[in-house]
PDB file of C-alpha atoms in Angstrom:
ATOM      1  CA  MET A   1    -128.696  30.180 -98.722  1.00  0.00           C
ATOM      2  CA  THR A   2    -125.390  29.808 -96.874  1.00  0.00           C
ATOM      3  CA  ASP A   3    -122.515  32.163 -97.600  1.00  0.00           C
ATOM      4  CA  PHE A   4    -120.633  29.412 -99.420  1.00  0.00           C
ATOM      5  CA  LYS A   5    -123.589  28.322-101.549  1.00  0.00           C
ATOM      6  CA  LYS A   6    -124.195  31.961-102.466  1.00  0.00           C
ATOM      7  CA  LEU A   7    -120.519  32.361-103.299  1.00  0.00           C
ATOM      8  CA  GLN A   8    -120.549  29.191-105.407  1.00  0.00           C
ATOM      9  CA  ALA A   9    -123.518  30.537-107.391  1.00  0.00           C
ATOM     10  CA  GLU A  10    -121.753  33.891-107.871  1.00  0.00           C
ATOM     11  CA  PHE A  11    -118.579  32.155-109.104  1.00  0.00           C
ATOM     12  CA  SER A  12    -120.656  30.124-111.534  1.00  0.00           C
ATOM     13  CA  ASP A  13    -122.464  33.235-112.749  1.00  0.00           C
ATOM     14  CA  ALA A  14    -119.183  35.102-113.285  1.00  0.00           C
ATOM     15  CA  GLY A  15    -117.384  32.150-114.915  1.00  0.00           C
ATOM     16  CA  ASP A  16    -117.459  33.316-118.548  1.00  0.00           C
ATOM     17  CA  PHE A  17    -116.448  36.807-117.493  1.00  0.00           C
ATOM     18  CA  LEU A  18    -113.508  35.496-115.452  1.00  0.00           C
ATOM     19  CA  VAL A  19    -112.361  33.244-118.317  1.00  0.00           C
ATOM     20  CA  ALA A  20    -112.555  36.172-120.731  1.00  0.00           C
ATOM     21  CA  LEU A  21    -110.438  38.341-118.437  1.00  0.00           C
ATOM     22  CA  GLY A  22    -107.924  35.588-117.699  1.00  0.00           C
ATOM     23  CA  ASP A  23    -106.178  35.520-121.082  1.00  0.00           C
ATOM     24  CA  GLU A  24    -103.295  37.920-121.773  1.00  0.00           C
ATOM     25  CA  LYS A  25    -104.271  38.425-125.413  1.00  0.00           C
ATOM     26  CA  ARG A  26    -107.844  39.275-124.455  1.00  0.00           C
ATOM     27  CA  GLN A  27    -106.465  41.639-121.832  1.00  0.00           C
ATOM     28  CA  ALA A  28    -104.416  43.309-124.593  1.00  0.00           C
ATOM     29  CA  ILE A  29    -107.564  43.694-126.695  1.00  0.00           C
ATOM     30  CA  ILE A  30    -109.453  45.203-123.752  1.00  0.00           C
ATOM     31  CA  LEU A  31    -106.575  47.581-123.049  1.00  0.00           C
ATOM     32  CA  ARG A  32    -106.483  48.655-126.689  1.00  0.00           C
ATOM     33  CA  LEU A  33    -110.217  49.324-126.663  1.00  0.00           C
ATOM     34  CA  LEU A  34    -109.870  51.270-123.406  1.00  0.00           C
ATOM     35  CA  GLU A  35    -106.939  53.180-124.862  1.00  0.00           C
ATOM     36  CA  LYS A  36    -109.044  54.213-127.838  1.00  0.00           C
ATOM     37  CA  GLY A  37    -111.810  55.283-125.474  1.00  0.00           C
ATOM     38  CA  SER A  38    -114.165  55.788-128.381  1.00  0.00           C
ATOM     39  CA  CYS A  39    -117.610  54.471-129.177  1.00  0.00           C
ATOM     40  CA  ASP A  40    -116.623  54.549-132.843  1.00  0.00           C
ATOM     41  CA  GLY A  41    -114.898  51.238-132.318  1.00  0.00           C
ATOM     42  CA  VAL A  42    -111.761  49.549-133.590  1.00  0.00           C
ATOM     43  CA  ARG A  43    -111.406  47.258-136.574  1.00  0.00           C
ATOM     44  CA  VAL A  44    -109.845  43.797-136.337  1.00  0.00           C
ATOM     45  CA  THR A  45    -106.836  44.934-138.401  1.00  0.00           C
ATOM     46  CA  GLU A  46    -105.935  47.483-135.735  1.00  0.00           C
ATOM     47  CA  LEU A  47    -106.297  44.845-133.037  1.00  0.00           C
ATOM     48  CA  THR A  48    -104.030  42.455-134.955  1.00  0.00           C
ATOM     49  CA  GLU A  49    -101.343  45.143-134.931  1.00  0.00           C
ATOM     50  CA  ALA A  50    -101.801  45.801-131.212  1.00  0.00           C
ATOM     51  CA  THR A  51    -101.763  42.119-130.209  1.00  0.00           C
ATOM     52  CA  ARG A  52     -99.513  40.661-132.930  1.00  0.00           C
ATOM     53  CA  LEU A  53    -102.102  37.943-133.505  1.00  0.00           C
ATOM     54  CA  SER A  54    -103.563  36.739-136.779  1.00  0.00           C
ATOM     55  CA  ARG A  55    -106.993  37.959-137.876  1.00  0.00           C
ATOM     56  CA  PRO A  56    -108.608  34.572-137.085  1.00  0.00           C
ATOM     57  CA  ALA A  57    -107.026  34.581-133.611  1.00  0.00           C
ATOM     58  CA  VAL A  58    -108.247  38.123-132.877  1.00  0.00           C
ATOM     59  CA  SER A  59    -111.711  37.179-134.131  1.00  0.00           C
ATOM     60  CA  HIS A  60    -111.692  34.138-131.816  1.00  0.00           C
ATOM     61  CA  HIS A  61    -110.778  36.281-128.806  1.00  0.00           C
ATOM     62  CA  LEU A  62    -113.400  38.876-129.749  1.00  0.00           C
ATOM     63  CA  LYS A  63    -116.017  36.113-129.881  1.00  0.00           C
ATOM     64  CA  ILE A  64    -115.134  35.116-126.306  1.00  0.00           C
ATOM     65  CA  LEU A  65    -115.203  38.747-125.152  1.00  0.00           C
ATOM     66  CA  ARG A  66    -118.585  39.235-126.830  1.00  0.00           C
ATOM     67  CA  ALA A  67    -119.966  36.077-125.167  1.00  0.00           C
ATOM     68  CA  ALA A  68    -118.829  37.479-121.810  1.00  0.00           C
ATOM     69  CA  LYS A  69    -120.642  40.736-122.677  1.00  0.00           C
ATOM     70  CA  LEU A  70    -117.443  42.754-122.451  1.00  0.00           C
ATOM     71  CA  VAL A  71    -117.266  43.733-126.105  1.00  0.00           C
ATOM     72  CA  ASP A  72    -119.853  44.607-128.692  1.00  0.00           C
ATOM     73  CA  TYR A  73    -119.639  45.723-132.296  1.00  0.00           C
ATOM     74  CA  ARG A  74    -121.400  47.699-134.959  1.00  0.00           C
ATOM     75  CA  SER A  75    -121.364  47.020-138.675  1.00  0.00           C
ATOM     76  CA  VAL A  76    -120.911  49.614-141.382  1.00  0.00           C
ATOM     77  CA  GLY A  77    -121.281  47.902-144.704  1.00  0.00           C
ATOM     78  CA  THR A  78    -118.889  44.963-144.567  1.00  0.00           C
ATOM     79  CA  LYS A  79    -116.734  46.481-141.814  1.00  0.00           C
ATOM     80  CA  ASN A  80    -117.134  45.666-138.112  1.00  0.00           C
ATOM     81  CA  TYR A  81    -116.072  48.109-135.400  1.00  0.00           C
ATOM     82  CA  TYR A  82    -115.523  46.648-131.927  1.00  0.00           C
ATOM     83  CA  TYR A  83    -115.898  48.585-128.691  1.00  0.00           C
ATOM     84  CA  LEU A  84    -116.285  47.923-124.980  1.00  0.00           C
ATOM     85  CA  ASN A  85    -119.836  47.189-123.990  1.00  0.00           C
ATOM     86  CA  HIS A  86    -121.263  50.005-121.893  1.00  0.00           C
ATOM     87  CA  ASP A  87    -123.509  47.641-119.934  1.00  0.00           C
ATOM     88  CA  THR A  88    -121.551  47.124-116.713  1.00  0.00           C
ATOM     89  CA  THR A  89    -123.794  44.379-115.303  1.00  0.00           C
ATOM     90  CA  GLU A  90    -121.074  41.730-115.586  1.00  0.00           C
ATOM     91  CA  VAL A  91    -118.468  43.992-113.956  1.00  0.00           C
ATOM     92  CA  LYS A  92    -120.879  44.652-111.092  1.00  0.00           C
ATOM     93  CA  LYS A  93    -121.399  40.894-110.645  1.00  0.00           C
ATOM     94  CA  LEU A  94    -117.636  40.447-110.359  1.00  0.00           C
ATOM     95  CA  LEU A  95    -117.372  43.283-107.828  1.00  0.00           C
ATOM     96  CA  THR A  96    -120.147  41.710-105.751  1.00  0.00           C
ATOM     97  CA  LEU A  97    -118.403  38.341-105.890  1.00  0.00           C
ATOM     98  CA  LEU A  98    -115.109  39.892-104.758  1.00  0.00           C
ATOM     99  CA  GLU A  99    -116.830  41.796-101.958  1.00  0.00           C
ATOM    100  CA  HIS A 100    -118.377  38.562-100.679  1.00  0.00           C
ATOM    101  CA  VAL A 101    -115.018  36.759-100.855  1.00  0.00           C
ATOM    102  CA  MET A 102    -113.427  39.604 -98.850  1.00  0.00           C
ATOM    103  CA  GLN A 103    -116.239  39.501 -96.268  1.00  0.00           C
ATOM    104  CA  ILE A 104    -115.726  35.775 -95.722  1.00  0.00           C
ATOM    105  CA  MET A 105    -111.936  36.167 -95.553  1.00  0.00           C
ATOM    106  CA  THR A 106    -112.223  39.072 -93.095  1.00  0.00           C
ATOM    107  CA  LYS A 107    -114.797  37.213 -90.971  1.00  0.00           C
ATOM    108  CA  ASP A 108    -112.487  34.159 -90.826  1.00  0.00           C
ATOM    109  CA  SER A 109    -109.522  36.288 -89.716  1.00  0.00           C
ATOM    110  CA  GLU A 110    -111.629  37.948 -86.966  1.00  0.00           C
ATOM    111  CA  ASP A 111    -112.705  34.590 -85.492  1.00  0.00           C
TER     112      ASP A 111
END
């Protein structure tokens, strides 16, 4: 597989993750979850305060973050607690993609 075909496949594979990271409100949610730094999780009401979004809007963004495997949740009765997913597979894919982009850019500047 050529470098560019490999890179195209890596971009495609990281697409949902990149979309999830690209929104300022989702970044605010991620930052809030990082700030809490707890596996106990954060409820949607706390995230609405942090982001100044409505509950449905926060839930929408959480759905996207969950689909990108950045966020997970646990249920206690009727309450959901959201936290950053500890599986870093998607982050590693992004790092690999960025390393390959840098290798191609560096190779092009050396030629």
